[in-house]
PDB file of C-alpha atoms in Angstrom:
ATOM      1  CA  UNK A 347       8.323  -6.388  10.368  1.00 44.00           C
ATOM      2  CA  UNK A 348       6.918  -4.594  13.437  1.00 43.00           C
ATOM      3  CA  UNK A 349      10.047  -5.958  15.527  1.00 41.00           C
ATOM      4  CA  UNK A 350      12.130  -3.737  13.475  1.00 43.00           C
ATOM      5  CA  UNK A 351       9.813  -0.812  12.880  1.00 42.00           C
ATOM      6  CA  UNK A 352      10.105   2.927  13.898  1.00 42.00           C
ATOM      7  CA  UNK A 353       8.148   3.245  17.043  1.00 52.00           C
ATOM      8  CA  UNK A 354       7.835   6.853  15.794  1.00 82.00           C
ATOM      9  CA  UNK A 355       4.217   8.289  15.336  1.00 93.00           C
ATOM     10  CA  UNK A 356       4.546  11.973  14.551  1.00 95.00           C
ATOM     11  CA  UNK A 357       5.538  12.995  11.002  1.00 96.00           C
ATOM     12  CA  UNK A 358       8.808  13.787  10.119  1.00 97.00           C
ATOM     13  CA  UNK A 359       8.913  17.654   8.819  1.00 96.00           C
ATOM     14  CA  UNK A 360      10.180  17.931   5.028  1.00 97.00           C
ATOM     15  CA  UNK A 361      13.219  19.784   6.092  1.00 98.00           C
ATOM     16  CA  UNK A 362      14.671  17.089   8.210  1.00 97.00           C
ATOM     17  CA  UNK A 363      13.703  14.097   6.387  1.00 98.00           C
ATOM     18  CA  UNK A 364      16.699  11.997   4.682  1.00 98.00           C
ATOM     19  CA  UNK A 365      18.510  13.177   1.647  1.00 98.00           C
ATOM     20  CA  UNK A 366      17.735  10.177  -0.259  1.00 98.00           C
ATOM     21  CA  UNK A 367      19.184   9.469  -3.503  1.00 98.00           C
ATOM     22  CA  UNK A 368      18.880   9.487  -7.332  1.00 97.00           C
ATOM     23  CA  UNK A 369      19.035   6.187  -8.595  1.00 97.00           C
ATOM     24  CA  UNK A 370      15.936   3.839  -8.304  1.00 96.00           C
ATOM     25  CA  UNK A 371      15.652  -0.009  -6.696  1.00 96.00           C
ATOM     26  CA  UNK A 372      16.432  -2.459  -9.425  1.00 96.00           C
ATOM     27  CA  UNK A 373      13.274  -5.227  -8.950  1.00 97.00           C
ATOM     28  CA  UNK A 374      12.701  -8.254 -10.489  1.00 97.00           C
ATOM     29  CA  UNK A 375      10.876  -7.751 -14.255  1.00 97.00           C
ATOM     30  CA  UNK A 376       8.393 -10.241 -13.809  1.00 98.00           C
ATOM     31  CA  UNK A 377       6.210 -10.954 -10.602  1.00 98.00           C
ATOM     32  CA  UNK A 378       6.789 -13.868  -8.490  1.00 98.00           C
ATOM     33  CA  UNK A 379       3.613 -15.022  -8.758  1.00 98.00           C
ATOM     34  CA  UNK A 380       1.553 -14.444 -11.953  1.00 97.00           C
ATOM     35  CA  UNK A 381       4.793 -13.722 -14.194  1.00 98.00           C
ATOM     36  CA  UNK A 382       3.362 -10.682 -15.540  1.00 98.00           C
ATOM     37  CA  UNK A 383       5.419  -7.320 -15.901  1.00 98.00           C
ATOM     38  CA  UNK A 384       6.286  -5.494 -12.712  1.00 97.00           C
ATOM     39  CA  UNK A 385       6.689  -2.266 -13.973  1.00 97.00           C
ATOM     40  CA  UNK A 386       5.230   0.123 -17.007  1.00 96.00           C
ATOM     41  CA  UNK A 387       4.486  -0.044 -19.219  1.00 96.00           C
ATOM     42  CA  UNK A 388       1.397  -2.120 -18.719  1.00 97.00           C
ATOM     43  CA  UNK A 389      -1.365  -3.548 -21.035  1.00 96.00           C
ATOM     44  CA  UNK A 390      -3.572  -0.544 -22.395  1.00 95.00           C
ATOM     45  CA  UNK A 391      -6.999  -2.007 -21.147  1.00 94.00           C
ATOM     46  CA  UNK A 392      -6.138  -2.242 -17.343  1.00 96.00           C
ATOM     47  CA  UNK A 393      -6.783   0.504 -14.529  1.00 98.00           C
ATOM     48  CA  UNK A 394      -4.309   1.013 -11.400  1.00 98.00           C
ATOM     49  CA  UNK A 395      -4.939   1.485  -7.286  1.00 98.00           C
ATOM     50  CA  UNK A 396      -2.292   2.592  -5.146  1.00 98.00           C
ATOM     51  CA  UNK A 397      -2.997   1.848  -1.238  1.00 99.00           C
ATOM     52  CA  UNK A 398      -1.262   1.714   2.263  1.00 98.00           C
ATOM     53  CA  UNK A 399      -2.908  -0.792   4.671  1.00 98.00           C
ATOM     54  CA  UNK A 400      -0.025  -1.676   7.006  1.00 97.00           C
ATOM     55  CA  UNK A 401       2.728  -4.219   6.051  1.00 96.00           C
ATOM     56  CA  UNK A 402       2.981  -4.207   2.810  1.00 98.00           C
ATOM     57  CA  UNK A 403       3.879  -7.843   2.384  1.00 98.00           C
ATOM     58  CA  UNK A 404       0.551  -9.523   3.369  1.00 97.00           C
ATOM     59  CA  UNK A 405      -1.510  -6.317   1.934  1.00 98.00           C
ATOM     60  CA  UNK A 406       0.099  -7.372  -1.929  1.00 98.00           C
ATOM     61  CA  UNK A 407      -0.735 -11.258  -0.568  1.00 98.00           C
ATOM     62  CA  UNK A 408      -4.141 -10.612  -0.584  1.00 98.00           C
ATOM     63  CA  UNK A 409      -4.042  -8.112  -4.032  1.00 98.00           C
ATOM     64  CA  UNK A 410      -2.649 -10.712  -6.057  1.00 98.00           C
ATOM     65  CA  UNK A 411      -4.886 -12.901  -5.022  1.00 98.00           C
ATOM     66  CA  UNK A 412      -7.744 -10.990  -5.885  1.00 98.00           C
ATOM     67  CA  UNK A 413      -9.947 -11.340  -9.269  1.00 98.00           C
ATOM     68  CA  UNK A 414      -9.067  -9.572 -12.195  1.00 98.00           C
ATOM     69  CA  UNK A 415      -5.465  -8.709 -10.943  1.00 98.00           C
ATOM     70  CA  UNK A 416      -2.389  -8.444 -13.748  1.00 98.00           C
ATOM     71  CA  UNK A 417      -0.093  -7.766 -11.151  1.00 98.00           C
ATOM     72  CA  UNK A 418       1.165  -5.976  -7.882  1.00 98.00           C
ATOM     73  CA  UNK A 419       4.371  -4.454  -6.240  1.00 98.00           C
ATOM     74  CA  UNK A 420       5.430  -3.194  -2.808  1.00 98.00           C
ATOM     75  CA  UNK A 421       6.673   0.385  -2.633  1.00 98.00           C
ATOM     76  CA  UNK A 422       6.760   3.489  -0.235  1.00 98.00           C
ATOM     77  CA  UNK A 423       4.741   6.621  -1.116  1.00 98.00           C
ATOM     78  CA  UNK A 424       3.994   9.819   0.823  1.00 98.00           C
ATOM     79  CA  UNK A 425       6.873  10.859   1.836  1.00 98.00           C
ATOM     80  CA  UNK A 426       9.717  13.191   1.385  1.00 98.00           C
ATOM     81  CA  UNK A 427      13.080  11.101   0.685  1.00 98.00           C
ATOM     82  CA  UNK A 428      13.180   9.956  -2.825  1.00 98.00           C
ATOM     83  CA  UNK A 429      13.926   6.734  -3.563  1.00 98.00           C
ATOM     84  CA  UNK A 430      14.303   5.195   0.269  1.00 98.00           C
ATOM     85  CA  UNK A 431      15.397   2.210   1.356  1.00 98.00           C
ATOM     86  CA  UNK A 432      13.331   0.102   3.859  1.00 98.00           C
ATOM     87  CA  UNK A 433      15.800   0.863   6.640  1.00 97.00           C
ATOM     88  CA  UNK A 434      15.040   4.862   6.031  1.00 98.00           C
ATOM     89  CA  UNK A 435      11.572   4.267   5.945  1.00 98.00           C
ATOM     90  CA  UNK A 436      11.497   2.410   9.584  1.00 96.00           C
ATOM     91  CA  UNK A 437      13.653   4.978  10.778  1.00 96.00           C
ATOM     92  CA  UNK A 438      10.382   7.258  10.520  1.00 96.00           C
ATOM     93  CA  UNK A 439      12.538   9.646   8.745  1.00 97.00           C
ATOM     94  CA  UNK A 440      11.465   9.582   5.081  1.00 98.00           C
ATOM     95  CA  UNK A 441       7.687  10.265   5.822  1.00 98.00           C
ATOM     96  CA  UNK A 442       6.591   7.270   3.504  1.00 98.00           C
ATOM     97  CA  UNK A 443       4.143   4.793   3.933  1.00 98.00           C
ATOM     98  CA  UNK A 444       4.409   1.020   2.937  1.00 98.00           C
ATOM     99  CA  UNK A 445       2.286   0.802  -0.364  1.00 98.00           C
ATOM    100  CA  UNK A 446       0.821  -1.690  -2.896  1.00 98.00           C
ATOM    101  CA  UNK A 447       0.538  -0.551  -6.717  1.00 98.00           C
ATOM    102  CA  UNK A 448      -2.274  -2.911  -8.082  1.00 98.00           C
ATOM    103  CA  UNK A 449      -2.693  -3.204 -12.304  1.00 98.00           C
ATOM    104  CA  UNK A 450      -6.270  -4.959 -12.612  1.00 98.00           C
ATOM    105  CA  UNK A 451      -8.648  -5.454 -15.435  1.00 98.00           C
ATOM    106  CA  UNK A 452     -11.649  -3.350 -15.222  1.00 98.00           C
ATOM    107  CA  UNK A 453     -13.682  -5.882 -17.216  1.00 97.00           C
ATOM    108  CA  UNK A 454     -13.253  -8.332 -14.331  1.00 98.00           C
ATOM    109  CA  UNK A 455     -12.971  -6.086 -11.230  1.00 98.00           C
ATOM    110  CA  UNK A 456     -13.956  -2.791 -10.568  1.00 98.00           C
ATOM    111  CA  UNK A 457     -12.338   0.054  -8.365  1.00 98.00           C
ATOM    112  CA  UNK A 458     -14.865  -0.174  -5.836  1.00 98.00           C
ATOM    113  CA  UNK A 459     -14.208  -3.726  -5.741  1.00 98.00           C
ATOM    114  CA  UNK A 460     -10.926  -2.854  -5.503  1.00 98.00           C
ATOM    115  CA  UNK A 461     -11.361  -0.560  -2.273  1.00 98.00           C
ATOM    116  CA  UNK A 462     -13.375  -3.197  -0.794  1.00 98.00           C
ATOM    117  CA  UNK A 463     -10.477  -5.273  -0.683  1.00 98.00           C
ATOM    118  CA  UNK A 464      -8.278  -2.636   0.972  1.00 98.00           C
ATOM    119  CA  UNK A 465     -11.210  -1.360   3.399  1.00 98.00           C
ATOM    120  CA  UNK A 466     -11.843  -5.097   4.916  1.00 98.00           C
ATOM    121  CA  UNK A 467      -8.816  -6.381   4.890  1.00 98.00           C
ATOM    122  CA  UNK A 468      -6.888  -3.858   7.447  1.00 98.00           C
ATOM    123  CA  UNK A 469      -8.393  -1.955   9.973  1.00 98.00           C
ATOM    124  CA  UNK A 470      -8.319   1.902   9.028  1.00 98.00           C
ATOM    125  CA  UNK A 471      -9.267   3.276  12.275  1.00 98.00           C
ATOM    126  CA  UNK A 472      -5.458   3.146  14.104  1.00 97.00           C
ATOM    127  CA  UNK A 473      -3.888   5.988  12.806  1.00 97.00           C
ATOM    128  CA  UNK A 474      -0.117   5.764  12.799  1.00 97.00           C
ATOM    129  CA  UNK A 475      -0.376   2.037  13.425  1.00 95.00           C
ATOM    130  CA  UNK A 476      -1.448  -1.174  12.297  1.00 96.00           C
ATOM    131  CA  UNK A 477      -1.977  -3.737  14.977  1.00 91.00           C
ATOM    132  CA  UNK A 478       1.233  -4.366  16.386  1.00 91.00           C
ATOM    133  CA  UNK A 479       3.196  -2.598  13.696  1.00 94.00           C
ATOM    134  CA  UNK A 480       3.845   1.033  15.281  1.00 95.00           C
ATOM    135  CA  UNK A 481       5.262   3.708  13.017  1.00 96.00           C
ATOM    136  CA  UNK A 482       3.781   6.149  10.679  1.00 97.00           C
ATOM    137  CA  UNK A 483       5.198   4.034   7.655  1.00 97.00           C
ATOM    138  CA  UNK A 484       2.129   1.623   9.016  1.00 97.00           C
ATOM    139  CA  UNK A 485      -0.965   4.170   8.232  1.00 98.00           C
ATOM    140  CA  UNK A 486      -3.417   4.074   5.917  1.00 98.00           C
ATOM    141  CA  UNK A 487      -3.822   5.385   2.551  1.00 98.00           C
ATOM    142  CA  UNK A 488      -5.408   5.524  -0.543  1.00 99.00           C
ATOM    143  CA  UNK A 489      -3.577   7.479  -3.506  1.00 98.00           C
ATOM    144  CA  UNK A 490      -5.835   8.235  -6.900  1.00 98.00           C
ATOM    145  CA  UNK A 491      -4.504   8.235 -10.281  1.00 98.00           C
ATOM    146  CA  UNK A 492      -7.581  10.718 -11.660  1.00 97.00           C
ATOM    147  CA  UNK A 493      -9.947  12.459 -10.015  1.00 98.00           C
ATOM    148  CA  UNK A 494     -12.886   9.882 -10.433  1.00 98.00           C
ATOM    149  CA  UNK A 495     -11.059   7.772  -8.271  1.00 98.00           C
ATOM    150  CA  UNK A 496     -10.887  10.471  -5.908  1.00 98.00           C
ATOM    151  CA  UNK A 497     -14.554  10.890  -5.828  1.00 98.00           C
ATOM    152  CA  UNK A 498     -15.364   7.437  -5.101  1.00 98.00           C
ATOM    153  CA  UNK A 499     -12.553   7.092  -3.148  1.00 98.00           C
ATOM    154  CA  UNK A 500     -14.025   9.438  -0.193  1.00 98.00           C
ATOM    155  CA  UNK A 501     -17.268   8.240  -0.798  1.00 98.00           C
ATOM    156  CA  UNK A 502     -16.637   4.685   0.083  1.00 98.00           C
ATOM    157  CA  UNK A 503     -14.610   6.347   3.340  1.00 98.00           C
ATOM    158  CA  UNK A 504     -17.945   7.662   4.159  1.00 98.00           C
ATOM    159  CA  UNK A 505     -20.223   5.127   3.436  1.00 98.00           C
ATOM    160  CA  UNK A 506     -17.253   2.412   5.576  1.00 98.00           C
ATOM    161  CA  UNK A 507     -17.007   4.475   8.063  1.00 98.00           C
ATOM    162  CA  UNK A 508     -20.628   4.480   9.190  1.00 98.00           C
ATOM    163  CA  UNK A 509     -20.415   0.627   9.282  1.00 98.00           C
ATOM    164  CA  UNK A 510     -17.619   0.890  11.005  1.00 98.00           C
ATOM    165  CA  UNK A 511     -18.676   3.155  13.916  1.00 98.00           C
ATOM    166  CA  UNK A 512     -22.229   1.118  13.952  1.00 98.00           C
ATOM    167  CA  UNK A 513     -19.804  -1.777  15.284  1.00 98.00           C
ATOM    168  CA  UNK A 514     -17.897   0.154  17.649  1.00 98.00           C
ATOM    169  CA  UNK A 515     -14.974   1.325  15.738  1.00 98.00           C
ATOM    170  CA  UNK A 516     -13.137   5.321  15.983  1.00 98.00           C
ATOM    171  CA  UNK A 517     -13.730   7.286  12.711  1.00 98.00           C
ATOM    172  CA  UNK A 518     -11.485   6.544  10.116  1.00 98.00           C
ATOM    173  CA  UNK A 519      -7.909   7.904   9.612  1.00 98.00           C
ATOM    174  CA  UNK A 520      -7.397   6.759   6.409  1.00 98.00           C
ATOM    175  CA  UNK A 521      -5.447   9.490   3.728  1.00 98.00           C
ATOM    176  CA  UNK A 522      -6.952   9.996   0.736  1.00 98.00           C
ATOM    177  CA  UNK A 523      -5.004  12.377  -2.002  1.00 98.00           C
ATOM    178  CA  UNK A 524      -3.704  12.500  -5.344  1.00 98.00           C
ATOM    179  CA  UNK A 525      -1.479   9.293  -6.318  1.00 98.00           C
ATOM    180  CA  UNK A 526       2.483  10.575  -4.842  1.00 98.00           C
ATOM    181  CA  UNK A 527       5.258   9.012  -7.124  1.00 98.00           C
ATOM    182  CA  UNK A 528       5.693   5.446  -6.510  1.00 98.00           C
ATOM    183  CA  UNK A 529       9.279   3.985  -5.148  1.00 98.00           C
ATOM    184  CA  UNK A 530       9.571   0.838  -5.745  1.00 98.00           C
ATOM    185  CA  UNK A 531      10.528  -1.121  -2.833  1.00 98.00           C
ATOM    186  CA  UNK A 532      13.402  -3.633  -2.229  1.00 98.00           C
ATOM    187  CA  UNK A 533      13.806  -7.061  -4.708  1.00 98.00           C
ATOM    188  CA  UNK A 534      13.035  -9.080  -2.109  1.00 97.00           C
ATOM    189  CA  UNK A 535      10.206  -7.042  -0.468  1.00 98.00           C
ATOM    190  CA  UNK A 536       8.307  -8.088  -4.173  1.00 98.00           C
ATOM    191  CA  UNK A 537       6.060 -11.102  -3.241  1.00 98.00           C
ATOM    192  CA  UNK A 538       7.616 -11.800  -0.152  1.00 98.00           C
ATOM    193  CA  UNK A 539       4.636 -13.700   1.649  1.00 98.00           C
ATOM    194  CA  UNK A 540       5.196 -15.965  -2.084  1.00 98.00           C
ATOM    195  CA  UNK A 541       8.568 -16.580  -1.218  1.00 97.00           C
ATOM    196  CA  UNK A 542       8.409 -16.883   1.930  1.00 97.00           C
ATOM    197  CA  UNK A 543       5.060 -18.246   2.441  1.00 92.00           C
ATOM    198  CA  UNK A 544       5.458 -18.634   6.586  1.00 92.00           C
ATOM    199  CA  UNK A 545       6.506 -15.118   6.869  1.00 95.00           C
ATOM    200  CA  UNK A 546       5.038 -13.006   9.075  1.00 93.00           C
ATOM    201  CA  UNK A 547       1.990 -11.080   8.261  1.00 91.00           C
ATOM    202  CA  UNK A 548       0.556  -8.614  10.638  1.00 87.00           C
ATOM    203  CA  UNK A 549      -2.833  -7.921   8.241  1.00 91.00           C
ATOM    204  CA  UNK A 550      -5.787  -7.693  10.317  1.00 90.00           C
ATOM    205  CA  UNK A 551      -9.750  -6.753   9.213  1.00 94.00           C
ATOM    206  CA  UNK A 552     -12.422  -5.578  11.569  1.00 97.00           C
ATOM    207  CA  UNK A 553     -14.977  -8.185  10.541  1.00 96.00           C
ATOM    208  CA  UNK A 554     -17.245  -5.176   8.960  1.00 97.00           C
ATOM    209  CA  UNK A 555     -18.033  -5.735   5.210  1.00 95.00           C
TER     210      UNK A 555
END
């Protein structure tokens, strides 16, 4: 994905980001994977995170694979262009960022367990990057639903990011606000690395737990 990716770093303003459209992507009803629903409504007992860790395609890879998880999807948040194809989001134009939307059980896996997946799987420290992916559709983000999650959100920011620093890494430029609306991304964006299970994956840790 990097090969194609915006080499663009700066944030596009509001008033010169791409029109956009109405209509939303049409996307698969049940996921690839664990056949559950893809979209709302979902079962009343679960809880929902909504992160940006780089390329979306491995980030949902390791999501569904984590305990506890109903299902996942692949979308672009924090931007300005509603409903944006992947093509507008590379061009650096739309001001999104690749996301995951992750419906888990809270009985089997907690939010903080949750984050712990995001924090150590990516690093957080590259700003408008992720390894070789370059663009600011690459940065990190985490996007709260209430304002609990919001809470613990920056505290486990602050609690990583002394780790992180103790083993050499920049502070952390991970966003952290209230969750943006969702746009779902592209039909075959959804499970891609399940598809296409040699596909590329540029998802990267720092080793710090």
């Amino acid at each position: 994905m990097g090969l194609f990716g915006s080499k663009k770093t700066a944030m596009v303003a509001a008033e010169d980001a791409l029109v956009g459209r109405d209509s939303e992507m049409v996307v698969p009803e049940a996921h690839f994977v664990t056949g559950n629903r893809l979209k709302p409504p979902f079962p009343a007992n679960i809880e929902q995170i909504m992160v940006a860790m780089g390329c979306f395609w491995g980030a949902e890879r390791v999501y569904w694979q984590a305990p506890g998880v109903f299902t996942t999807a692949v979308g672009y948040v924090a931007g300005f262009t509603p409903n944006p194809t992947y093509e507008e989001v590379c061009s650096g134009l739309t001001g999104h960022t690749e996301a995951v939307l992750v419906v888990f059980d809270p009985d089997v896996s907690s939010y903080e367990e949750m984050l712990a997946v995001f924090w150590q799987n990516h690093n957080p420290t590259q700003g408008m990057r992720q390894g070789n992916d370059v663009g600011t559709q690459y940065r990190s983000g985490i996007y709260c639903f209430e304002d609990a999650q919001l809470v613990v959100a920056e505290q486990s920011r602050e609690d990583y990011g002394v780790r992180l620093r103790a083993a050499g890494y920049g502070d952390i430029t991970t966003e952290i606000m209230a969750a943006p609306e969702f746009y779902y991304a592209e039909e075959y964006h959804q499970q891609y690395l399940a598809k296409v299970p040699g596909g590329y994956c540029g998802l990267g840790g720092t080793g710090v737990k």
